[in-house]
Short mmCIF file of C-alpha atoms (C1' of nucleotides) in Angstrom, two decimals:
data_model
loop_
_atom_site.label_atom_id
_atom_site.label_comp_id
_atom_site.label_asym_id
_atom_site.label_seq_id
_atom_site.Cartn_x
_atom_site.Cartn_y
_atom_site.Cartn_z
CA MET D 81 -113.35 -14.92 16.98
CA GLY D 82 -116.47 -13.65 18.65
CA PRO D 83 -117.60 -10.34 17.31
CA GLU D 84 -117.19 -8.93 20.82
CA SER D 85 -113.57 -8.24 20.07
CA ASP D 86 -113.13 -8.02 16.35
CA PRO D 87 -109.82 -6.31 15.93
CA SER D 88 -110.09 -5.81 12.23
CA GLY D 89 -109.41 -2.24 11.39
CA THR D 90 -106.73 0.28 12.00
CA TYR D 91 -104.69 1.15 15.04
CA ARG D 92 -102.79 4.28 15.81
CA ARG D 93 -99.15 4.28 16.79
CA GLY D 94 -98.99 3.31 20.43
CA SER D 95 -102.52 1.95 20.74
CA ARG D 96 -103.25 -1.34 22.42
CA ILE D 97 -104.42 -4.16 20.17
CA HIS D 98 -105.07 -6.76 22.81
CA ASN D 99 -104.02 -7.58 26.34
CA VAL D 100 -102.94 -10.72 28.19
CA GLY D 101 -105.86 -12.89 29.17
CA GLU D 102 -108.41 -11.29 26.88
CA SER D 103 -110.26 -13.68 24.64
CA GLY D 104 -110.44 -13.27 20.89
CA GLY D 105 -109.13 -14.63 17.62
CA ALA D 106 -106.02 -14.26 15.54
CA TRP D 107 -105.27 -11.68 12.85
CA ARG D 108 -102.84 -10.95 10.18
CA ILE D 109 -101.02 -7.65 9.99
CA ALA D 110 -101.84 -6.09 6.64
CA GLU D 111 -99.74 -3.02 7.34
CA GLY D 112 -97.60 -1.71 10.16
CA ALA D 113 -95.61 -3.21 13.01
CA VAL D 114 -96.66 -4.61 16.36
CA ARG D 115 -94.78 -5.31 19.57
CA PHE D 116 -95.61 -8.09 21.99
CA ASP D 117 -94.95 -8.03 25.70
CA THR D 118 -95.28 -10.46 28.51
CA VAL D 119 -96.72 -9.12 31.72
CA ASP D 120 -95.24 -10.72 34.80
CA ALA D 121 -96.76 -11.12 38.23
CA ASP D 122 -96.05 -7.56 39.40
CA GLY D 123 -97.35 -6.10 36.15
CA ARG D 124 -93.90 -5.45 34.70
CA LEU D 125 -93.81 -5.47 30.92
CA GLU D 126 -91.11 -7.32 29.09
CA PHE D 127 -90.59 -7.18 25.36
CA ALA D 128 -91.50 -10.54 23.86
CA GLY D 129 -91.62 -10.12 20.12
CA LEU D 130 -91.96 -7.99 17.04
CA ALA D 131 -94.31 -8.64 14.14
CA THR D 132 -94.60 -6.84 10.82
CA ALA D 133 -96.80 -6.90 7.75
CA GLY D 134 -97.82 -10.44 6.86
CA ASP D 135 -97.23 -11.85 10.32
CA ILE D 136 -99.91 -13.41 12.47
CA VAL D 137 -100.89 -11.83 15.76
CA GLY D 138 -102.54 -13.73 18.58
CA GLY D 139 -102.05 -17.17 17.07
CA GLU D 140 -101.88 -18.64 20.56
CA ALA D 141 -105.51 -17.69 21.09
CA LEU D 142 -106.51 -20.34 18.55
CA ILE D 143 -105.47 -22.90 21.14
CA TYR D 144 -105.74 -21.28 24.53
CA GLY D 145 -108.72 -19.11 23.70
CA ARG D 146 -106.91 -16.20 25.34
CA TYR D 147 -103.96 -14.05 24.43
CA SER D 148 -100.65 -14.77 26.12
CA PHE D 149 -99.14 -11.43 25.25
CA ARG D 150 -100.02 -7.81 25.14
CA ALA D 151 -99.93 -6.45 21.60
CA THR D 152 -99.29 -2.77 20.87
CA ALA D 153 -99.03 -0.92 17.58
CA LEU D 154 -95.53 0.44 16.97
CA THR D 155 -96.52 2.18 13.78
CA PRO D 156 -99.96 2.77 12.28
CA CYS D 157 -101.43 -0.68 11.70
CA ARG D 158 -104.14 -2.33 9.70
CA MET D 159 -105.26 -5.78 10.82
CA VAL D 160 -107.50 -8.37 9.17
CA ALA D 161 -109.15 -11.44 10.65
CA TRP D 162 -107.22 -14.68 10.30
CA PRO D 163 -107.40 -17.28 9.07
CA PRO D 164 -109.74 -16.09 6.35
CA GLY D 165 -112.87 -18.14 6.91
CA HIS D 166 -113.02 -19.67 3.48
CA ALA D 167 -109.59 -21.05 3.04
CA ASP D 168 -107.34 -23.99 3.67
CA ASP D 169 -106.60 -23.94 7.37
CA ARG D 170 -103.77 -26.40 7.25
CA GLY D 171 -101.89 -24.45 4.66
CA SER D 172 -102.41 -21.16 6.45
CA LEU D 173 -101.32 -22.58 9.74
CA ALA D 174 -98.20 -24.20 8.37
CA HIS D 175 -97.36 -21.00 6.59
CA ALA D 176 -97.83 -19.00 9.76
CA LEU D 177 -95.55 -21.41 11.57
CA ALA D 178 -92.82 -20.98 9.00
CA ARG D 179 -93.09 -17.21 9.18
CA ALA D 180 -93.01 -17.30 12.96
CA GLU D 181 -89.63 -19.00 12.94
CA GLU D 182 -88.26 -16.52 10.47
CA ARG D 183 -89.61 -13.63 12.44
CA SER D 184 -88.09 -15.00 15.60
CA ALA D 185 -84.67 -15.24 14.00
CA ARG D 186 -84.84 -11.68 12.75
CA THR D 187 -85.94 -10.32 16.07
CA LEU D 188 -83.13 -12.16 17.78
CA ALA D 189 -80.70 -10.46 15.43
CA LEU D 190 -81.90 -7.09 16.72
CA ARG D 191 -80.24 -7.90 20.01
CA GLY D 192 -76.82 -8.85 18.78
CA GLY D 193 -73.91 -6.82 17.45
CA GLN D 194 -73.11 -3.15 17.82
CA ALA D 195 -75.73 -0.63 18.81
CA ALA D 196 -75.73 1.26 15.53
CA GLU D 197 -76.17 -1.95 13.55
CA ARG D 198 -79.09 -3.05 15.67
CA VAL D 199 -80.90 0.21 15.21
CA LYS D 200 -80.27 0.12 11.50
CA ARG D 201 -81.63 -3.41 11.24
CA LEU D 202 -84.67 -2.47 13.26
CA ILE D 203 -85.45 0.42 10.96
CA GLY D 204 -85.06 -1.95 8.05
CA MET D 205 -87.74 -4.17 9.51
CA LEU D 206 -90.11 -1.29 10.14
CA LEU D 207 -89.93 0.10 6.64
CA PRO D 208 -93.09 -0.33 4.59
CA THR D 209 -92.59 -3.02 2.00
CA THR D 210 -92.98 -0.65 -0.92
CA ARG D 211 -89.44 -0.78 -2.11
CA SER D 212 -88.71 2.69 -3.31
CA THR D 213 -85.32 4.18 -2.64
CA VAL D 214 -86.53 6.89 -0.32
CA VAL D 215 -89.30 6.28 2.14
CA THR D 216 -91.00 8.47 4.68
CA THR D 217 -91.95 6.73 7.89
CA GLU D 218 -92.98 7.63 11.37
CA LEU D 219 -90.61 5.82 13.68
CA PRO D 220 -91.84 4.33 16.96
CA PRO D 221 -90.99 6.11 20.21
CA LEU D 222 -87.38 5.65 21.28
CA LYS D 223 -88.58 3.75 24.32
CA ASP D 224 -89.93 1.02 22.05
CA MET D 225 -86.83 0.89 19.91
CA ALA D 226 -84.78 0.63 23.08
CA ASP D 227 -86.86 -2.23 24.48
CA ILE D 228 -86.64 -4.13 21.23
CA THR D 229 -82.91 -3.79 20.79
CA SER D 230 -82.15 -4.10 24.49
CA LEU D 231 -80.39 -0.76 24.44
CA THR D 232 -81.19 2.47 26.29
CA ILE D 233 -83.12 5.34 24.75
CA GLU D 234 -79.99 7.47 24.97
CA THR D 235 -78.01 4.99 22.92
CA VAL D 236 -80.80 4.67 20.37
CA SER D 237 -80.98 8.43 20.08
CA ARG D 238 -77.23 8.66 19.55
CA SER D 239 -77.42 5.92 16.91
CA LEU D 240 -80.17 7.77 15.07
CA SER D 241 -78.14 10.97 15.17
CA ALA D 242 -75.23 9.06 13.69
CA LEU D 243 -77.46 7.75 10.88
CA GLN D 244 -78.52 11.31 10.16
CA ARG D 245 -74.93 12.44 10.00
CA GLN D 246 -74.28 9.62 7.51
CA GLY D 247 -77.19 10.82 5.40
CA ILE D 248 -79.10 7.56 5.72
CA LEU D 249 -81.80 9.20 7.76
CA ARG D 250 -83.23 12.63 7.36
CA PRO D 251 -85.64 14.21 9.87
CA GLU D 252 -88.71 15.06 7.84
CA SER D 253 -90.69 17.85 9.47
CA GLN D 254 -88.56 17.77 12.58
CA ARG D 255 -89.97 15.85 15.45
CA ARG D 256 -93.54 16.62 16.08
CA GLY D 257 -95.69 17.28 19.07
CA ASN D 258 -95.05 14.64 21.62
CA GLY D 259 -91.56 14.14 20.33
CA SER D 260 -92.48 11.44 17.86
CA LYS D 261 -90.22 11.50 14.89
CA VAL D 262 -90.90 11.35 11.19
CA CYS D 263 -87.99 10.57 8.96
CA GLN D 264 -87.02 10.17 5.37
CA ILE D 265 -85.03 7.05 5.01
CA ASN D 266 -82.65 6.28 2.23
CA ALA D 267 -83.59 2.63 1.95
CA ALA D 268 -80.88 1.92 -0.56
CA ALA D 269 -78.34 2.76 2.10
CA LEU D 270 -79.69 0.17 4.50
CA PRO D 271 -78.37 -3.32 3.84
CA ILE D 272 -81.62 -5.17 4.35
CA LEU D 273 -82.49 -8.69 3.46
CA ALA D 274 -86.20 -8.03 2.96
CA ALA D 275 -86.77 -11.75 2.96
CA SER D 276 -89.87 -13.67 1.99
CA MET B 247 -91.71 -37.38 5.32
CA GLY B 248 -89.61 -39.29 2.85
CA PRO B 249 -87.75 -42.16 4.40
CA GLU B 250 -84.63 -40.79 2.71
CA SER B 251 -84.10 -38.42 5.59
CA ASP B 252 -85.97 -39.73 8.58
CA PRO B 253 -84.42 -37.92 11.48
CA SER B 254 -86.19 -39.89 14.16
CA GLY B 255 -83.70 -41.15 16.62
CA THR B 256 -81.02 -39.76 18.83
CA TYR B 257 -78.34 -37.19 18.24
CA ARG B 258 -75.15 -36.62 20.12
CA ARG B 259 -74.20 -33.28 21.58
CA GLY B 260 -72.89 -31.20 18.71
CA SER B 261 -74.16 -33.37 15.88
CA ARG B 262 -75.94 -31.89 12.88
CA ILE B 263 -79.65 -32.63 12.57
CA HIS B 264 -80.29 -30.95 9.27
CA ASN B 265 -78.80 -28.28 7.08
CA VAL B 266 -80.15 -25.35 5.08
CA GLY B 267 -81.67 -26.40 1.80
CA GLU B 268 -81.97 -30.09 2.60
CA SER B 269 -85.40 -31.56 2.08
CA GLY B 270 -87.28 -33.45 4.74
CA GLY B 271 -90.11 -33.22 7.22
CA ALA B 272 -90.68 -31.75 10.63
CA TRP B 273 -90.06 -33.33 14.02
CA ARG B 274 -90.76 -32.81 17.60
CA ILE B 275 -88.00 -32.77 20.17
CA ALA B 276 -88.76 -35.49 22.70
CA GLU B 277 -85.65 -34.75 24.71
CA GLY B 278 -82.73 -32.36 24.54
CA ALA B 279 -82.08 -28.93 23.07
CA VAL B 280 -81.38 -27.77 19.53
CA ARG B 281 -79.89 -24.61 18.11
CA PHE B 282 -80.82 -23.11 14.75
CA ASP B 283 -78.57 -21.03 12.60
CA THR B 284 -78.92 -19.13 9.41
CA VAL B 285 -76.13 -19.48 6.90
CA ASP B 286 -75.46 -16.35 4.92
CA ALA B 287 -73.94 -15.98 1.48
CA ASP B 288 -70.33 -16.37 2.62
CA GLY B 289 -71.17 -19.38 4.74
CA ARG B 290 -71.13 -17.47 8.02
CA LEU B 291 -73.35 -18.96 10.69
CA GLU B 292 -75.63 -16.81 12.76
CA PHE B 293 -77.61 -18.01 15.70
CA ALA B 294 -81.30 -18.01 14.80
CA GLY B 295 -83.13 -19.86 17.54
CA LEU B 296 -83.23 -22.32 20.37
CA ALA B 297 -85.70 -25.18 20.75
CA THR B 298 -86.18 -27.56 23.65
CA ALA B 299 -88.25 -30.61 24.49
CA GLY B 300 -91.74 -30.35 23.04
CA ASP B 301 -90.80 -27.84 20.36
CA ILE B 302 -91.11 -28.45 16.66
CA VAL B 303 -88.04 -28.50 14.46
CA GLY B 304 -88.12 -27.87 10.76
CA GLY B 305 -91.73 -26.70 10.62
CA GLU B 306 -90.87 -24.48 7.68
CA ALA B 307 -90.19 -27.58 5.60
CA LEU B 308 -93.91 -28.36 5.67
CA ILE B 309 -94.36 -25.38 3.39
CA TYR B 310 -91.13 -24.83 1.57
CA GLY B 311 -90.15 -28.48 1.32
CA ARG B 312 -86.67 -27.52 2.46
CA TYR B 313 -85.13 -26.39 5.69
CA SER B 314 -84.38 -22.71 6.14
CA PHE B 315 -82.03 -23.23 9.04
CA ARG B 316 -79.25 -25.47 10.14
CA ALA B 317 -80.19 -27.45 13.23
CA THR B 318 -77.57 -28.76 15.65
CA ALA B 319 -77.95 -30.69 18.88
CA LEU B 320 -76.81 -28.70 21.91
CA THR B 321 -77.36 -31.56 24.28
CA PRO B 322 -78.12 -35.23 23.59
CA CYS B 323 -81.41 -35.22 21.68
CA ARG B 324 -84.19 -37.59 20.83
CA MET B 325 -86.47 -36.60 17.92
CA VAL B 326 -89.74 -38.04 16.70
CA ALA B 327 -91.56 -37.49 13.42
CA TRP B 328 -94.18 -34.76 13.41
CA PRO B 329 -97.04 -34.37 13.06
CA PRO B 330 -97.87 -37.89 14.14
CA GLY B 331 -99.54 -39.41 11.09
CA HIS B 332 -102.76 -40.35 12.78
CA ALA B 333 -103.77 -37.15 14.46
CA ASP B 334 -105.55 -33.87 14.04
CA ASP B 335 -103.30 -31.73 11.90
CA ARG B 336 -105.05 -28.49 12.58
CA GLY B 337 -104.77 -28.84 16.30
CA SER B 338 -101.14 -29.86 16.14
CA LEU B 339 -100.27 -26.99 13.86
CA ALA B 340 -102.03 -24.39 15.94
CA HIS B 341 -100.39 -25.77 19.02
CA ALA B 342 -96.99 -25.63 17.38
CA LEU B 343 -97.65 -22.03 16.42
CA ALA B 344 -98.49 -21.09 19.98
CA ARG B 345 -95.37 -22.78 21.29
CA ALA B 346 -93.26 -21.08 18.65
CA GLU B 347 -94.28 -17.66 19.91
CA GLU B 348 -93.56 -18.61 23.48
CA ARG B 349 -90.21 -20.05 22.54
CA SER B 350 -89.34 -16.93 20.64
CA ALA B 351 -90.09 -14.74 23.64
CA ARG B 352 -87.97 -16.85 25.93
CA THR B 353 -85.05 -16.92 23.53
CA LEU B 354 -85.24 -13.17 23.20
CA ALA B 355 -84.98 -12.90 26.96
CA LEU B 356 -81.65 -14.71 26.80
CA ARG B 357 -80.21 -11.65 25.12
CA GLY B 358 -81.35 -9.02 27.56
CA GLY B 359 -80.18 -8.06 31.03
CA GLN B 360 -76.92 -8.76 32.82
CA ALA B 361 -74.56 -11.49 31.67
CA ALA B 362 -74.93 -13.66 34.76
CA GLU B 363 -78.73 -13.54 34.52
CA ARG B 364 -78.68 -14.53 30.89
CA VAL B 365 -76.50 -17.53 31.51
CA LYS B 366 -78.67 -18.56 34.44
CA ARG B 367 -81.82 -18.33 32.33
CA LEU B 368 -80.19 -20.30 29.56
CA ILE B 369 -79.26 -23.11 31.91
CA GLY B 370 -82.82 -23.05 33.17
CA MET B 371 -84.05 -23.68 29.65
CA LEU B 372 -81.60 -26.50 29.06
CA LEU B 373 -82.47 -28.43 32.18
CA PRO B 374 -84.34 -31.69 31.59
CA THR B 375 -87.97 -31.28 32.57
CA THR B 376 -87.77 -33.85 35.33
CA ARG B 377 -88.19 -31.46 38.18
CA SER B 378 -85.98 -32.80 40.90
CA THR B 379 -84.04 -30.38 43.02
CA VAL B 380 -80.63 -31.45 41.86
CA VAL B 381 -80.00 -32.39 38.27
CA THR B 382 -76.94 -33.55 36.44
CA THR B 383 -76.60 -32.23 32.92
CA GLU B 384 -73.98 -31.95 30.28
CA LEU B 385 -73.82 -28.30 29.29
CA PRO B 386 -73.28 -27.27 25.67
CA PRO B 387 -69.86 -25.92 24.66
CA LEU B 388 -69.25 -22.36 25.82
CA LYS B 389 -69.18 -21.27 22.22
CA ASP B 390 -72.82 -22.22 21.85
CA MET B 391 -73.85 -20.59 25.09
CA ALA B 392 -72.02 -17.48 23.98
CA ASP B 393 -73.74 -17.39 20.59
CA ILE B 394 -77.13 -17.83 22.17
CA THR B 395 -76.72 -15.14 24.77
CA SER B 396 -74.77 -12.81 22.54
CA LEU B 397 -71.89 -12.79 25.00
CA THR B 398 -68.29 -13.96 24.61
CA ILE B 399 -67.05 -17.34 25.77
CA GLU B 400 -64.89 -15.60 28.32
CA THR B 401 -67.87 -13.87 29.86
CA VAL B 402 -69.89 -17.07 29.86
CA SER B 403 -67.04 -18.88 31.55
CA ARG B 404 -66.79 -16.19 34.20
CA SER B 405 -70.53 -16.35 34.77
CA LEU B 406 -70.39 -20.10 35.23
CA SER B 407 -67.54 -19.73 37.70
CA ALA B 408 -69.65 -17.23 39.61
CA LEU B 409 -72.56 -19.69 39.70
CA GLN B 410 -70.21 -22.31 41.10
CA ARG B 411 -69.03 -19.94 43.78
CA GLN B 412 -72.67 -19.35 44.68
CA GLY B 413 -73.20 -23.09 44.96
CA ILE B 414 -75.84 -23.16 42.24
CA LEU B 415 -73.62 -25.13 39.95
CA ARG B 416 -71.18 -27.87 40.85
CA PRO B 417 -68.71 -29.36 38.37
CA GLU B 418 -69.50 -33.05 38.33
CA SER B 419 -66.53 -35.11 37.25
CA GLN B 420 -64.53 -32.07 36.26
CA ARG B 421 -64.49 -31.20 32.63
CA ARG B 422 -63.88 -34.14 30.46
CA GLY B 423 -61.79 -34.85 27.44
CA ASN B 424 -62.45 -32.16 24.95
CA GLY B 425 -63.25 -29.69 27.68
CA SER B 426 -66.97 -30.35 27.72
CA LYS B 427 -68.41 -29.85 31.12
CA VAL B 428 -70.79 -31.91 33.21
CA CYS B 429 -72.41 -30.18 36.12
CA GLN B 430 -74.72 -30.76 38.98
CA ILE B 431 -77.26 -28.03 39.08
CA ASN B 432 -79.26 -27.00 42.06
CA ALA B 433 -82.47 -26.38 40.19
CA ALA B 434 -84.22 -24.98 43.22
CA ALA B 435 -81.75 -22.11 43.17
CA LEU B 436 -82.62 -21.12 39.62
CA PRO B 437 -85.70 -18.92 39.32
CA ILE B 438 -87.26 -20.59 36.34
CA LEU B 439 -90.74 -20.30 34.98
CA ALA B 440 -90.78 -23.75 33.42
CA ALA B 441 -93.89 -22.76 31.51
CA SER B 442 -96.31 -24.91 29.61
"C1'" DC U 281 -97.60 31.08 29.81
"C1'" DG U 282 -96.33 26.97 32.36
"C1'" DA U 283 -96.59 21.97 32.79
"C1'" DG U 284 -95.52 17.74 30.76
"C1'" DC U 285 -93.41 14.50 27.80
"C1'" DG U 286 -90.29 12.65 24.55
"C1'" DA U 287 -85.86 13.49 22.44
"C1'" DT U 288 -81.12 15.15 22.62
"C1'" DT U 289 -76.56 15.90 24.36
"C1'" DG U 290 -72.68 15.84 27.62
"C1'" DA U 291 -69.70 13.71 31.11
"C1'" DA U 292 -68.28 10.04 34.18
"C1'" DC U 293 -68.40 5.29 35.04
"C1'" DC U 294 -68.42 0.31 34.52
"C1'" DA U 295 -69.91 -4.31 32.57
"C1'" DG U 296 -68.42 -6.77 29.22
"C1'" DG U 297 -65.23 -7.19 25.22
"C1'" DT U 298 -60.52 -7.99 23.75
"C1'" DC U 299 -56.03 -9.78 23.98
"C1'" DA U 300 -52.97 -12.94 25.90
"C1'" DA U 301 -51.29 -16.70 28.66
"C1'" DA U 302 -51.93 -21.03 30.91
"C1'" DC U 303 -54.43 -25.29 32.04
"C1'" DG U 304 -56.50 -30.12 31.66
"C1'" DG U 305 -57.38 -34.12 29.55
"C1'" DG U 306 -57.91 -37.03 25.60
"C1'" DG U 307 -55.92 -38.60 21.31
"C1'" DT U 308 -51.88 -39.76 18.41
"C1'" DG U 309 -47.57 -41.26 16.96
"C1'" DG U 310 -43.04 -42.76 18.10
"C1'" DC E 169 -45.54 -46.03 27.82
"C1'" DC E 170 -44.58 -41.42 27.13
"C1'" DA E 171 -44.07 -36.95 24.65
"C1'" DC E 172 -46.55 -33.95 22.22
"C1'" DC E 173 -50.44 -31.72 20.25
"C1'" DC E 174 -55.07 -30.17 20.04
"C1'" DC E 175 -59.04 -28.03 21.66
"C1'" DG E 176 -62.13 -26.20 24.85
"C1'" DT E 177 -61.86 -23.78 29.07
"C1'" DT E 178 -60.13 -20.62 32.59
"C1'" DT E 179 -58.12 -16.50 34.38
"C1'" DG E 180 -55.83 -11.98 34.36
"C1'" DA E 181 -55.15 -7.19 32.71
"C1'" DC E 182 -56.55 -3.68 30.05
"C1'" DC E 183 -59.78 -1.07 27.03
"C1'" DT E 184 -64.13 0.62 25.27
"C1'" DG E 185 -68.96 0.86 23.90
"C1'" DG E 186 -72.86 1.51 26.16
"C1'" DT E 187 -75.14 2.80 30.56
"C1'" DT E 188 -76.12 6.13 33.95
"C1'" DC E 189 -77.07 10.53 35.64
"C1'" DA E 190 -78.24 15.00 34.65
"C1'" DA E 191 -79.29 19.13 32.12
"C1'" DT E 192 -81.62 21.12 28.11
"C1'" DC E 193 -84.57 21.44 24.16
"C1'" DG E 194 -88.93 21.32 21.12
"C1'" DC E 195 -93.48 20.88 20.81
"C1'" DT E 196 -98.31 20.32 22.42
"C1'" DC E 197 -101.89 21.11 25.42
"C1'" DG E 198 -104.39 23.01 29.22
#
DNA sequence: CGAGCGATTGAACCAGGTCAAACGGGGTGG
DNA sequence: CCACCCCGTTTGACCTGGTTCAATCGCTCG
């Protein structure tokens, strides 16, 4: 909450939002996707969660005063302070709790079933909520997609290639610079639930 | 909330706690473990979460008025109404939110890594919190353990056999009646974090 | 231009899935 | 009381989807 670490604002793909043990408040994701990681004793990172637009980040800090996870932007993000000072805390909190359970269930689903399905579902979750048929998005690095789905980068790459062959995905301006990939996605071809 | 569906009380292994769409309130698990499932259009169940002692069940009903998941007891459970009428709602809610994120991360971990590790971690989560070295517990049906870890029952069975061979697990009175299994577990041999 | 980094692709291997058979014990009906 | 069935579990043999290892590519940056 202190102004010393006001996270409101935008984050570039790959940039750190907060780290384990830092103090600060909670925010809501207005746009983009965020990954959480635990950091164990020897500094090893382990994927611990995925949050997208509308989800709350750093909710645990409301209680512990410190963040339990490391949060990193998977795609360009915009964050706003939460809960909004003026409003009904109880309602906001209960709502955040409900969303958290939903989010958890969806993330869990990214680690079950065949590789191609998992990648497809993940892309579905990363798509901006503007529901047009064709969307252009910058996908996260394969390493992130691999961590999230509990696959290897090679398998994720092969799955993406398969999606291209099926015409669901289309490389936009080819991969750019550091290898990051921008794609056109035929959203209609992805069977997404787009809940809530 | 309404007395028409007060879930306080005990549930046997395998018994339904609530179903999708039913109305009711939230509870805290005093003892035992619960699995959540989503139910899709054609009635197919899909594992959606795991909650253990201290976790909140049905938090989404505080907002939606109805449950979004089906909840089933994995092990004998005792539930109490939540939040406790008297106390600080805000604190309870924020605390529940923090726990939900933690729980989500741990459940996610049950679907990553080698089969034997996953099963070991799962057992670690199901152990009663009384931290003696050797514990006797009734494990959930293999089907449940398989759904949770995203493995097959055959693989779970083989993993359990391996744990027995390593002396970490010891079949108590052999499997009983319907095949359910009671084991002695050498808790000291399981590398658990037992957080919070 | 060369170094560096992420992505891609190929080939060999293996952990876990799949299929199938058998087991153990409780419940049921004769 | 016993024969039979049911259901969850166990174990074996085989198969395959995904991992692993390794080589190459595309693009940026120094």
